[in-house]
Amino acid sequence: MSKGLGTTVGRSSRRRILRLAGGGITMAALGAGLTGCEDELATGGEGSTPPPGGTSPEDGKAPADGKAPEPLWTKSTSAQTYGDNDELVAVDGVVIASGDPLAAFDGATGEERWSLPDGAVPGAPLLLGDGTLYLESGKYDGSVAGYVPGSGKEAWRSRLGKEYRQPRPVAVDGEQVYVIAEILEADGSSHTNVIAALNSGTGKVAWKEQRDLGTQQNGIHAAVQGRYLLYTDFKNNLTVRDTATGKQVWTQKTTKTSYGPFVVHQDLVIVPQGQRLQAFALSDGSEKWSVRTEEFTSFREPSLLEDVLYIADSSRTLWAVEPGTGKKIWQSTALKDASAQVPRQLVKVGGTLYGATDLDKQGGIHAFDAKTGGLRWTFNDKSGDYHSWLVATDGKRVYALHGKKLHALPA
């Protein structure tokens, strides 16, 4: 499964405002969504999250004093991120954060391996597929490019056509790169957009389909699973298309969290929608299972790691769920007990989950016991930077990006 563009989450927030501004959307587009900021307030507050420091523990376990490990290295970067999960990647021995210039750092030493001016649009996704890093061109020349992650060498470039503007990759599989672009009018304006597939071998257009009037090219989360291309958008739609033809298989309205990350497991797409976490069949959109959290509580962004679905809710409860059935494996209130922020992005190494939070206070990178959800430690660089934390891993180290500071932590 290939994950696509993650421009937004299921509520408006400081990082949402930055993200929308970065995408050229006016503040008016936020509308009543600003009321969702109350969810963030529920995850902050005073607490006793331990400060960074101490020795570097083994397998993510905190030393006896409960302190977080010291970074293996810390580097200043050119990062220009907006808090989306796909703006930091670790692959082929390097770690890359969205920015200008786009730069790759050696995962072991932190030394810069390559730099690419105008390589990517800041905030756009870093999409990995079949050993290639796919990017929306930072030159704004209407092209989509592919690079070898380890060297930064260009391996592929394609253009959708002169009648389209700013083609943005949203998902990739072994054969195609899926993009969304504005359709240009004669006067240079745009009121509609197109979704298209580019052959990842030749760059030729495999198919293109105009989306409905009123839909937007921003705010898309996408994924590919077999013959299905799935995406959510700002218009409260969950849509599935056939990857071979682009024809719509089904679409339906979502109710709450309609434009945040979702996960795909086998023949299911699992979407958080406020108080409910719902699983739908990829073939026809029928509901297969549903889980509810407490009243006045909302689910946050899900992560599917080694066939377990992990998700936090706004009451600071962390859940582990069987993705095929919705059956609860465990629930942990460790975050609530520590008055710590909930994670919005999770990665896993061995028996430890590492979660990145939104705002800085009482957040950072949490380390959890993957079997129980117990909170082992929290790393925070104490910079006070307002950017959301991002986390990625190569299985050897955990990389934490906060503003322009990139930290490597032992895994």
mmCIF file of C-alpha atoms in Angstrom:
data_model
loop_
_atom_site.group_PDB
_atom_site.id
_atom_site.type_symbol
_atom_site.label_atom_id
_atom_site.label_comp_id
_atom_site.label_asym_id
_atom_site.label_seq_id
_atom_site.Cartn_x
_atom_site.Cartn_y
_atom_site.Cartn_z
ATOM 1 C CA MET A 1 0.000 0.000 0.000
ATOM 2 C CA SER A 2 1.304 3.408 -0.965
ATOM 3 C CA LYS A 3 0.292 6.366 1.061
ATOM 4 C CA GLY A 4 -0.368 9.695 -0.599
ATOM 5 C CA LEU A 5 -0.562 13.362 0.160
ATOM 6 C CA GLY A 6 -1.413 14.219 3.739
ATOM 7 C CA THR A 7 -2.152 17.914 3.648
ATOM 8 C CA THR A 8 -4.627 18.076 6.473
ATOM 9 C CA VAL A 9 -5.995 16.354 9.526
ATOM 10 C CA GLY A 10 -9.468 15.893 10.870
ATOM 11 C CA ARG A 11 -9.634 19.271 12.571
ATOM 12 C CA SER A 12 -8.329 22.786 12.083
ATOM 13 C CA SER A 13 -5.164 23.607 14.012
ATOM 14 C CA ARG A 14 -2.125 25.803 13.960
ATOM 15 C CA ARG A 15 -0.446 23.400 11.574
ATOM 16 C CA ARG A 16 -3.633 23.265 9.475
ATOM 17 C CA ILE A 17 -3.636 27.050 9.130
ATOM 18 C CA LEU A 18 0.028 26.981 8.097
ATOM 19 C CA ARG A 19 -0.639 24.137 5.679
ATOM 20 C CA LEU A 20 -3.559 25.869 4.020
ATOM 21 C CA ALA A 21 -1.654 29.107 3.780
ATOM 22 C CA GLY A 22 1.235 27.228 2.219
ATOM 23 C CA GLY A 23 -1.146 25.722 -0.338
ATOM 24 C CA GLY A 24 -2.547 29.092 -1.319
ATOM 25 C CA ILE A 25 -5.982 28.608 0.244
ATOM 26 C CA THR A 26 -7.546 31.642 1.870
ATOM 27 C CA MET A 27 -8.494 31.693 5.502
ATOM 28 C CA ALA A 28 -12.122 31.854 4.454
ATOM 29 C CA ALA A 29 -11.813 28.218 3.381
ATOM 30 C CA LEU A 30 -11.518 27.225 7.004
ATOM 31 C CA GLY A 31 -15.046 28.336 7.760
ATOM 32 C CA ALA A 32 -16.636 26.804 10.790
ATOM 33 C CA GLY A 33 -13.817 24.241 10.954
ATOM 34 C CA LEU A 34 -11.915 26.509 13.319
ATOM 35 C CA THR A 35 -14.163 25.269 16.080
ATOM 36 C CA GLY A 36 -12.241 21.997 15.907
ATOM 37 C CA CYS A 37 -9.334 23.681 17.688
ATOM 38 C CA GLU A 38 -10.924 22.624 20.951
ATOM 39 C CA ASP A 39 -9.558 19.123 20.356
ATOM 40 C CA GLU A 40 -6.009 20.443 20.640
ATOM 41 C CA LEU A 41 -6.753 22.109 23.936
ATOM 42 C CA ALA A 42 -7.807 18.751 25.289
ATOM 43 C CA THR A 43 -4.343 17.316 24.632
ATOM 44 C CA GLY A 44 -2.170 20.020 26.179
ATOM 45 C CA GLY A 45 -1.970 21.388 29.676
ATOM 46 C CA GLU A 46 0.395 21.070 32.576
ATOM 47 C CA GLY A 47 1.844 17.686 33.380
ATOM 48 C CA SER A 48 4.826 15.636 34.360
ATOM 49 C CA THR A 49 6.257 14.464 31.049
ATOM 50 C CA PRO A 50 9.942 13.822 31.754
ATOM 51 C CA PRO A 51 12.489 16.131 30.122
ATOM 52 C CA PRO A 52 15.103 14.896 27.654
ATOM 53 C CA GLY A 53 18.459 13.780 28.920
ATOM 54 C CA GLY A 54 20.137 10.731 30.392
ATOM 55 C CA THR A 55 21.767 7.858 28.589
ATOM 56 C CA SER A 56 20.645 6.189 25.379
ATOM 57 C CA PRO A 57 18.538 3.160 26.324
ATOM 58 C CA GLU A 58 18.345 -0.098 24.476
ATOM 59 C CA ASP A 59 15.240 -0.862 22.340
ATOM 60 C CA GLY A 60 13.617 2.438 23.248
ATOM 61 C CA LYS A 61 13.366 1.598 26.940
ATOM 62 C CA ALA A 62 13.878 4.426 29.367
ATOM 63 C CA PRO A 63 16.771 4.250 31.839
ATOM 64 C CA ALA A 64 16.035 3.972 35.518
ATOM 65 C CA ASP A 65 15.536 7.706 35.932
ATOM 66 C CA GLY A 66 12.768 7.695 33.293
ATOM 67 C CA LYS A 67 14.481 10.261 31.081
ATOM 68 C CA ALA A 68 14.536 10.214 27.302
ATOM 69 C CA PRO A 69 17.729 9.264 25.439
ATOM 70 C CA GLU A 70 20.114 11.903 24.190
ATOM 71 C CA PRO A 71 20.109 12.387 20.388
ATOM 72 C CA LEU A 72 22.779 10.534 18.465
ATOM 73 C CA TRP A 73 23.098 13.685 16.381
ATOM 74 C CA THR A 74 21.216 16.911 15.699
ATOM 75 C CA LYS A 75 21.371 18.947 12.492
ATOM 76 C CA SER A 76 19.901 22.237 11.306
ATOM 77 C CA THR A 77 17.994 21.748 8.052
ATOM 78 C CA SER A 78 16.265 23.724 5.324
ATOM 79 C CA ALA A 79 12.985 22.050 6.280
ATOM 80 C CA GLN A 80 9.782 23.874 5.377
ATOM 81 C CA THR A 81 7.049 21.598 6.644
ATOM 82 C CA TYR A 82 3.409 21.973 7.588
ATOM 83 C CA GLY A 83 2.986 18.999 9.908
ATOM 84 C CA ASP A 84 2.010 16.295 7.444
ATOM 85 C CA ASN A 85 3.185 12.732 7.863
ATOM 86 C CA ASP A 86 4.746 12.425 4.413
ATOM 87 C CA GLU A 87 7.082 15.426 4.750
ATOM 88 C CA LEU A 88 9.797 13.345 6.455
ATOM 89 C CA VAL A 89 11.067 10.031 5.088
ATOM 90 C CA ALA A 90 13.935 7.654 5.890
ATOM 91 C CA VAL A 91 15.065 5.392 3.037
ATOM 92 C CA ASP A 92 18.241 3.989 1.486
ATOM 93 C CA GLY A 93 20.423 5.116 4.376
ATOM 94 C CA VAL A 94 19.301 8.753 4.271
ATOM 95 C CA VAL A 95 16.655 10.885 5.971
ATOM 96 C CA ILE A 96 14.922 13.616 3.937
ATOM 97 C CA ALA A 97 12.679 16.467 5.079
ATOM 98 C CA SER A 98 10.566 18.584 2.729
ATOM 99 C CA GLY A 99 12.242 21.948 2.148
ATOM 100 C CA ASP A 100 14.164 24.156 -0.246
ATOM 101 C CA PRO A 101 16.747 23.087 -1.033
ATOM 102 C CA LEU A 102 15.646 19.507 -0.574
ATOM 103 C CA ALA A 103 18.428 17.865 1.412
ATOM 104 C CA ALA A 104 19.254 14.286 2.382
ATOM 105 C CA PHE A 105 21.280 13.479 5.506
ATOM 106 C CA ASP A 106 23.185 10.315 6.243
ATOM 107 C CA GLY A 107 21.096 8.379 8.751
ATOM 108 C CA ALA A 108 24.086 7.210 10.767
ATOM 109 C CA THR A 109 26.156 10.402 10.944
ATOM 110 C CA GLY A 110 23.856 13.290 10.049
ATOM 111 C CA GLU A 111 26.231 14.474 7.326
ATOM 112 C CA GLU A 112 24.584 15.948 4.239
ATOM 113 C CA ARG A 113 24.635 13.470 1.353
ATOM 114 C CA TRP A 114 23.006 15.585 -1.346
ATOM 115 C CA SER A 115 21.056 18.803 -1.854
ATOM 116 C CA LEU A 116 18.565 19.679 -4.569
ATOM 117 C CA PRO A 117 17.592 23.352 -5.121
ATOM 118 C CA ASP A 118 13.995 23.715 -6.348
ATOM 119 C CA GLY A 119 13.628 19.978 -5.895
ATOM 120 C CA ALA A 120 10.215 19.997 -4.253
ATOM 121 C CA VAL A 121 7.388 22.301 -3.279
ATOM 122 C CA PRO A 122 7.679 22.843 0.495
ATOM 123 C CA GLY A 123 4.896 20.992 2.246
ATOM 124 C CA ALA A 124 4.197 18.703 -0.708
ATOM 125 C CA PRO A 125 4.485 14.964 -0.061
ATOM 126 C CA LEU A 126 7.651 12.933 -0.418
ATOM 127 C CA LEU A 127 6.207 9.869 -2.133
ATOM 128 C CA LEU A 128 8.229 6.657 -2.260
ATOM 129 C CA GLY A 129 7.541 3.881 -4.721
ATOM 130 C CA ASP A 130 9.628 1.170 -6.376
ATOM 131 C CA GLY A 131 12.902 2.697 -5.177
ATOM 132 C CA THR A 132 12.055 6.185 -6.417
ATOM 133 C CA LEU A 133 11.226 9.425 -4.622
ATOM 134 C CA TYR A 134 8.442 11.245 -6.511
ATOM 135 C CA LEU A 135 8.070 15.012 -6.144
ATOM 136 C CA GLU A 136 6.027 17.912 -7.407
ATOM 137 C CA SER A 137 8.604 20.121 -9.086
ATOM 138 C CA GLY A 138 9.752 23.079 -7.015
ATOM 139 C CA LYS A 139 10.329 24.972 -10.271
ATOM 140 C CA TYR A 140 6.546 25.168 -10.778
ATOM 141 C CA ASP A 141 7.060 24.154 -14.395
ATOM 142 C CA GLY A 142 4.186 21.680 -14.561
ATOM 143 C CA SER A 143 6.370 18.617 -14.160
ATOM 144 C CA VAL A 144 6.536 15.698 -11.752
ATOM 145 C CA ALA A 145 9.981 14.215 -11.135
ATOM 146 C CA GLY A 146 11.429 11.037 -9.687
ATOM 147 C CA TYR A 147 14.812 10.780 -7.931
ATOM 148 C CA VAL A 148 17.047 8.058 -6.544
ATOM 149 C CA PRO A 149 16.740 8.654 -2.768
ATOM 150 C CA GLY A 150 20.281 7.618 -1.890
ATOM 151 C CA SER A 151 21.997 9.903 -4.408
ATOM 152 C CA GLY A 152 19.485 12.585 -5.391
ATOM 153 C CA LYS A 153 20.016 11.745 -9.071
ATOM 154 C CA GLU A 154 17.023 12.405 -11.321
ATOM 155 C CA ALA A 155 15.602 9.158 -12.690
ATOM 156 C CA TRP A 156 12.233 10.154 -14.184
ATOM 157 C CA ARG A 157 10.251 13.219 -15.234
ATOM 158 C CA SER A 158 6.775 13.633 -16.680
ATOM 159 C CA ARG A 159 4.298 16.361 -17.605
ATOM 160 C CA LEU A 160 0.548 16.037 -17.609
ATOM 161 C CA GLY A 161 0.052 18.701 -20.291
ATOM 162 C CA LYS A 162 0.095 22.445 -20.855
ATOM 163 C CA GLU A 163 -3.624 22.704 -20.177
ATOM 164 C CA TYR A 164 -3.038 21.686 -16.552
ATOM 165 C CA ARG A 165 -1.338 23.540 -13.723
ATOM 166 C CA GLN A 166 0.667 22.287 -10.734
ATOM 167 C CA PRO A 167 0.258 18.516 -11.045
ATOM 168 C CA ARG A 168 0.731 17.206 -7.513
ATOM 169 C CA PRO A 169 1.494 13.528 -6.836
ATOM 170 C CA VAL A 170 -0.872 12.055 -4.260
ATOM 171 C CA ALA A 171 -0.104 8.324 -4.440
ATOM 172 C CA VAL A 172 2.157 5.837 -6.187
ATOM 173 C CA ASP A 173 2.264 2.089 -6.798
ATOM 174 C CA GLY A 174 4.559 -0.198 -8.765
ATOM 175 C CA GLU A 175 3.247 0.957 -12.133
ATOM 176 C CA GLN A 176 1.766 4.442 -11.893
ATOM 177 C CA VAL A 177 2.061 7.831 -10.220
ATOM 178 C CA TYR A 178 -1.304 9.418 -9.416
ATOM 179 C CA VAL A 179 -1.571 13.207 -9.624
ATOM 180 C CA ILE A 180 -4.184 15.911 -9.176
ATOM 181 C CA ALA A 181 -3.911 19.157 -11.148
ATOM 182 C CA GLU A 182 -5.887 22.306 -11.909
ATOM 183 C CA ILE A 183 -7.572 22.526 -15.308
ATOM 184 C CA LEU A 184 -6.691 25.870 -16.886
ATOM 185 C CA GLU A 185 -9.295 28.083 -18.539
ATOM 186 C CA ALA A 186 -8.529 30.348 -21.502
ATOM 187 C CA ASP A 187 -8.031 33.342 -19.189
ATOM 188 C CA GLY A 188 -5.596 31.442 -16.986
ATOM 189 C CA SER A 189 -8.097 30.833 -14.177
ATOM 190 C CA SER A 190 -9.133 27.428 -12.893
ATOM 191 C CA HIS A 191 -12.445 26.204 -11.496
ATOM 192 C CA THR A 192 -12.046 22.452 -11.884
ATOM 193 C CA ASN A 193 -9.345 19.838 -11.458
ATOM 194 C CA VAL A 194 -8.352 16.490 -12.860
ATOM 195 C CA ILE A 195 -7.038 13.269 -11.362
ATOM 196 C CA ALA A 196 -4.690 11.322 -13.604
ATOM 197 C CA ALA A 197 -2.291 8.390 -13.685
ATOM 198 C CA LEU A 198 1.215 8.683 -15.158
ATOM 199 C CA ASN A 199 3.101 5.548 -16.153
ATOM 200 C CA SER A 200 6.084 5.335 -13.805
ATOM 201 C CA GLY A 201 8.206 3.734 -16.512
ATOM 202 C CA THR A 202 7.523 5.974 -19.509
ATOM 203 C CA GLY A 203 5.914 9.055 -17.946
ATOM 204 C CA LYS A 204 3.013 8.814 -20.399
ATOM 205 C CA VAL A 205 -0.525 9.616 -19.268
ATOM 206 C CA ALA A 206 -2.369 6.347 -18.630
ATOM 207 C CA TRP A 207 -5.720 7.995 -17.928
ATOM 208 C CA LYS A 208 -7.253 11.207 -16.640
ATOM 209 C CA GLU A 209 -10.666 11.965 -15.190
ATOM 210 C CA GLN A 210 -12.168 15.355 -14.435
ATOM 211 C CA ARG A 211 -13.392 15.630 -10.867
ATOM 212 C CA ASP A 212 -16.711 17.184 -9.924
ATOM 213 C CA LEU A 213 -17.163 20.941 -9.962
ATOM 214 C CA GLY A 214 -16.418 22.376 -6.542
ATOM 215 C CA THR A 215 -13.792 19.816 -5.597
ATOM 216 C CA GLN A 216 -10.298 21.084 -4.800
ATOM 217 C CA GLN A 217 -6.812 19.955 -5.704
ATOM 218 C CA ASN A 218 -5.594 20.624 -2.168
ATOM 219 C CA GLY A 219 -6.479 18.735 0.982
ATOM 220 C CA ILE A 220 -6.143 15.265 -0.545
ATOM 221 C CA HIS A 221 -5.086 12.131 1.302
ATOM 222 C CA ALA A 222 -4.637 9.117 -0.958
ATOM 223 C CA ALA A 223 -3.537 5.494 -0.964
ATOM 224 C CA VAL A 224 -3.347 2.599 -3.412
ATOM 225 C CA GLN A 225 -4.362 -0.963 -2.598
ATOM 226 C CA GLY A 226 -4.312 -3.423 -5.491
ATOM 227 C CA ARG A 227 -6.707 -2.210 -8.178
ATOM 228 C CA TYR A 228 -8.119 0.561 -6.008
ATOM 229 C CA LEU A 229 -7.053 4.215 -5.659
ATOM 230 C CA LEU A 230 -8.612 5.778 -2.563
ATOM 231 C CA TYR A 231 -8.693 9.384 -1.426
ATOM 232 C CA THR A 232 -10.449 11.778 0.931
ATOM 233 C CA ASP A 233 -10.864 15.516 0.415
ATOM 234 C CA PHE A 234 -12.080 18.800 1.887
ATOM 235 C CA LYS A 235 -15.604 18.189 0.570
ATOM 236 C CA ASN A 236 -16.291 15.315 2.976
ATOM 237 C CA ASN A 237 -15.868 12.668 0.279
ATOM 238 C CA LEU A 238 -14.324 9.222 0.436
ATOM 239 C CA THR A 239 -13.771 8.105 -3.152
ATOM 240 C CA VAL A 240 -12.471 4.898 -4.715
ATOM 241 C CA ARG A 241 -11.345 4.629 -8.350
ATOM 242 C CA ASP A 242 -10.119 1.800 -10.535
ATOM 243 C CA THR A 243 -6.346 2.141 -10.995
ATOM 244 C CA ALA A 244 -6.497 0.689 -14.530
ATOM 245 C CA THR A 245 -9.109 3.061 -15.955
ATOM 246 C CA GLY A 246 -9.617 5.879 -13.453
ATOM 247 C CA LYS A 247 -13.340 5.177 -13.397
ATOM 248 C CA GLN A 248 -15.065 5.799 -10.097
ATOM 249 C CA VAL A 249 -15.961 2.587 -8.271
ATOM 250 C CA TRP A 250 -17.865 4.301 -5.472
ATOM 251 C CA THR A 251 -17.934 7.449 -3.382
ATOM 252 C CA GLN A 252 -19.714 8.415 -0.209
ATOM 253 C CA LYS A 253 -19.871 11.287 2.213
ATOM 254 C CA THR A 254 -17.931 11.130 5.427
ATOM 255 C CA THR A 255 -19.284 12.791 8.529
ATOM 256 C CA LYS A 256 -16.526 14.150 10.739
ATOM 257 C CA THR A 257 -12.838 13.609 10.049
ATOM 258 C CA SER A 258 -13.175 13.789 6.298
ATOM 259 C CA TYR A 259 -9.786 14.997 5.143
ATOM 260 C CA GLY A 260 -7.265 13.412 7.460
ATOM 261 C CA PRO A 261 -5.132 10.298 7.123
ATOM 262 C CA PHE A 262 -6.789 6.905 6.862
ATOM 263 C CA VAL A 263 -5.364 3.384 6.616
ATOM 264 C CA VAL A 264 -5.959 0.429 4.307
ATOM 265 C CA HIS A 265 -5.818 -3.180 5.480
ATOM 266 C CA GLN A 266 -6.322 -5.961 2.953
ATOM 267 C CA ASP A 267 -9.823 -5.330 1.536
ATOM 268 C CA LEU A 268 -10.786 -2.598 4.020
ATOM 269 C CA VAL A 269 -10.351 1.169 4.254
ATOM 270 C CA ILE A 270 -10.473 2.405 7.853
ATOM 271 C CA VAL A 271 -11.454 6.016 8.479
ATOM 272 C CA PRO A 272 -11.741 7.948 11.764
ATOM 273 C CA GLN A 273 -14.921 10.034 11.833
ATOM 274 C CA GLY A 274 -15.206 11.888 15.086
ATOM 275 C CA GLN A 275 -16.458 9.527 17.777
ATOM 276 C CA ARG A 276 -16.498 6.567 15.372
ATOM 277 C CA LEU A 277 -13.754 4.555 13.698
ATOM 278 C CA GLN A 278 -15.278 2.857 10.659
ATOM 279 C CA ALA A 279 -14.085 0.175 8.238
ATOM 280 C CA PHE A 280 -15.540 -0.009 4.723
ATOM 281 C CA ALA A 281 -15.156 -2.656 2.023
ATOM 282 C CA LEU A 282 -12.940 -1.474 -0.818
ATOM 283 C CA SER A 283 -15.173 -3.190 -3.383
ATOM 284 C CA ASP A 284 -18.451 -1.416 -2.647
ATOM 285 C CA GLY A 285 -18.119 0.908 0.382
ATOM 286 C CA SER A 286 -20.282 -1.195 2.676
ATOM 287 C CA GLU A 287 -19.515 -0.867 6.388
ATOM 288 C CA LYS A 288 -17.759 -3.904 7.859
ATOM 289 C CA TRP A 289 -17.142 -2.777 11.421
ATOM 290 C CA SER A 290 -17.331 0.280 13.628
ATOM 291 C CA VAL A 291 -15.789 1.239 16.979
ATOM 292 C CA ARG A 292 -16.936 4.085 19.218
ATOM 293 C CA THR A 293 -14.959 6.078 21.726
ATOM 294 C CA GLU A 294 -16.407 8.036 24.634
ATOM 295 C CA GLU A 295 -19.016 10.741 24.191
ATOM 296 C CA PHE A 296 -17.567 14.165 23.312
ATOM 297 C CA THR A 297 -14.315 12.425 22.317
ATOM 298 C CA SER A 298 -12.857 12.179 18.814
ATOM 299 C CA PHE A 299 -10.474 9.718 17.233
ATOM 300 C CA ARG A 300 -7.259 11.161 15.815
ATOM 301 C CA GLU A 301 -5.076 9.924 12.947
ATOM 302 C CA PRO A 302 -4.629 6.132 12.643
ATOM 303 C CA SER A 303 -1.392 4.225 11.999
ATOM 304 C CA LEU A 304 -1.243 0.646 10.703
ATOM 305 C CA LEU A 305 1.995 -0.999 11.852
ATOM 306 C CA GLU A 306 2.740 -4.718 11.500
ATOM 307 C CA ASP A 307 -0.966 -5.543 11.099
ATOM 308 C CA VAL A 308 -2.048 -3.672 14.221
ATOM 309 C CA LEU A 309 -4.002 -0.425 14.043
ATOM 310 C CA TYR A 310 -2.908 2.166 16.611
ATOM 311 C CA ILE A 311 -4.953 5.282 17.227
ATOM 312 C CA ALA A 312 -5.334 7.874 19.973
ATOM 313 C CA ASP A 313 -8.427 9.828 20.902
ATOM 314 C CA SER A 314 -8.863 13.324 22.289
ATOM 315 C CA SER A 315 -9.374 11.983 25.834
ATOM 316 C CA ARG A 316 -5.682 10.913 25.697
ATOM 317 C CA THR A 317 -6.422 7.218 25.401
ATOM 318 C CA LEU A 318 -4.220 5.170 23.069
ATOM 319 C CA TRP A 319 -5.853 2.170 21.371
ATOM 320 C CA ALA A 320 -4.502 -0.967 19.698
ATOM 321 C CA VAL A 321 -7.111 -2.567 17.414
ATOM 322 C CA GLU A 322 -7.300 -5.598 15.133
ATOM 323 C CA PRO A 323 -7.756 -3.953 11.700
ATOM 324 C CA GLY A 324 -9.698 -6.847 10.200
ATOM 325 C CA THR A 325 -12.360 -6.987 12.900
ATOM 326 C CA GLY A 326 -12.213 -3.795 14.956
ATOM 327 C CA LYS A 327 -11.616 -5.875 18.075
ATOM 328 C CA LYS A 328 -9.771 -3.994 20.805
ATOM 329 C CA ILE A 329 -6.363 -5.426 21.727
ATOM 330 C CA TRP A 330 -5.620 -2.930 24.485
ATOM 331 C CA GLN A 331 -6.311 0.596 25.679
ATOM 332 C CA SER A 332 -3.826 2.739 27.569
ATOM 333 C CA THR A 333 -4.455 5.851 29.657
ATOM 334 C CA ALA A 334 -0.737 6.499 30.198
ATOM 335 C CA LEU A 335 -0.945 9.796 28.305
ATOM 336 C CA LYS A 336 -3.828 10.965 30.448
ATOM 337 C CA ASP A 337 -1.963 9.941 33.600
ATOM 338 C CA ALA A 338 1.075 11.994 32.501
ATOM 339 C CA SER A 339 -1.015 14.948 31.196
ATOM 340 C CA ALA A 340 0.846 14.487 27.926
ATOM 341 C CA GLN A 341 -0.245 15.241 24.383
ATOM 342 C CA VAL A 342 -1.642 12.541 22.123
ATOM 343 C CA PRO A 343 0.434 11.440 19.105
ATOM 344 C CA ARG A 344 -0.785 12.153 15.590
ATOM 345 C CA GLN A 345 1.819 9.998 13.837
ATOM 346 C CA LEU A 346 3.317 6.675 14.935
ATOM 347 C CA VAL A 347 6.169 4.421 13.804
ATOM 348 C CA LYS A 348 7.322 1.126 15.314
ATOM 349 C CA VAL A 349 10.737 -0.421 15.903
ATOM 350 C CA GLY A 350 10.878 -3.729 17.715
ATOM 351 C CA GLY A 351 8.688 -3.575 20.793
ATOM 352 C CA THR A 352 8.449 0.218 20.904
ATOM 353 C CA LEU A 353 6.033 2.686 19.337
ATOM 354 C CA TYR A 354 7.295 6.202 18.693
ATOM 355 C CA GLY A 355 4.658 8.913 18.397
ATOM 356 C CA ALA A 356 4.964 12.514 17.189
ATOM 357 C CA THR A 357 2.646 15.141 18.635
ATOM 358 C CA ASP A 358 1.279 18.421 17.354
ATOM 359 C CA LEU A 359 2.106 21.443 19.464
ATOM 360 C CA ASP A 360 5.253 21.543 21.539
ATOM 361 C CA LYS A 361 4.065 21.828 25.132
ATOM 362 C CA GLN A 362 3.842 18.435 26.897
ATOM 363 C CA GLY A 363 4.565 16.798 23.569
ATOM 364 C CA GLY A 364 7.440 15.852 21.316
ATOM 365 C CA ILE A 365 8.323 12.225 20.587
ATOM 366 C CA HIS A 366 6.694 9.709 22.934
ATOM 367 C CA ALA A 367 8.022 6.157 23.311
ATOM 368 C CA PHE A 368 5.391 3.521 24.196
ATOM 369 C CA ASP A 369 5.507 -0.148 25.030
ATOM 370 C CA ALA A 370 3.863 -1.686 21.950
ATOM 371 C CA LYS A 371 2.354 -4.531 24.001
ATOM 372 C CA THR A 372 0.604 -2.378 26.601
ATOM 373 C CA GLY A 373 0.687 1.265 25.489
ATOM 374 C CA GLY A 374 2.694 2.214 28.567
ATOM 375 C CA LEU A 375 4.565 5.515 28.210
ATOM 376 C CA ARG A 376 8.306 4.932 28.553
ATOM 377 C CA TRP A 377 9.680 8.421 27.902
ATOM 378 C CA THR A 378 9.168 11.651 25.977
ATOM 379 C CA PHE A 379 11.856 13.464 24.025
ATOM 380 C CA ASN A 380 11.525 17.226 23.580
ATOM 381 C CA ASP A 381 14.260 19.589 22.405
ATOM 382 C CA LYS A 382 12.764 22.421 24.505
ATOM 383 C CA SER A 383 13.131 24.838 21.581
ATOM 384 C CA GLY A 384 9.544 26.064 21.860
ATOM 385 C CA ASP A 385 9.199 25.948 18.058
ATOM 386 C CA TYR A 386 5.542 26.090 17.034
ATOM 387 C CA HIS A 387 5.858 23.491 14.267
ATOM 388 C CA SER A 388 4.418 20.027 14.707
ATOM 389 C CA TRP A 389 6.792 17.172 15.364
ATOM 390 C CA LEU A 390 7.361 14.604 12.617
ATOM 391 C CA VAL A 391 8.810 11.126 13.062
ATOM 392 C CA ALA A 392 10.302 8.527 10.705
ATOM 393 C CA THR A 393 12.459 5.440 11.108
ATOM 394 C CA ASP A 394 14.794 3.224 9.114
ATOM 395 C CA GLY A 395 14.563 0.432 11.670
ATOM 396 C CA LYS A 396 17.923 1.376 13.195
ATOM 397 C CA ARG A 397 17.236 4.911 14.353
ATOM 398 C CA VAL A 398 14.230 7.159 14.930
ATOM 399 C CA TYR A 399 14.325 10.577 13.270
ATOM 400 C CA ALA A 400 12.483 13.467 14.867
ATOM 401 C CA LEU A 401 11.964 16.726 12.986
ATOM 402 C CA HIS A 402 10.895 19.840 14.878
ATOM 403 C CA GLY A 403 10.909 23.038 12.844
ATOM 404 C CA LYS A 404 14.359 23.101 11.262
ATOM 405 C CA LYS A 405 16.006 20.809 13.818
ATOM 406 C CA LEU A 406 16.455 17.166 12.845
ATOM 407 C CA HIS A 407 17.341 14.736 15.642
ATOM 408 C CA ALA A 408 18.409 11.107 15.387
ATOM 409 C CA LEU A 409 17.370 8.997 18.388
ATOM 410 C CA PRO A 410 18.428 5.416 19.151
ATOM 411 C CA ALA A 411 15.786 2.814 18.333
#
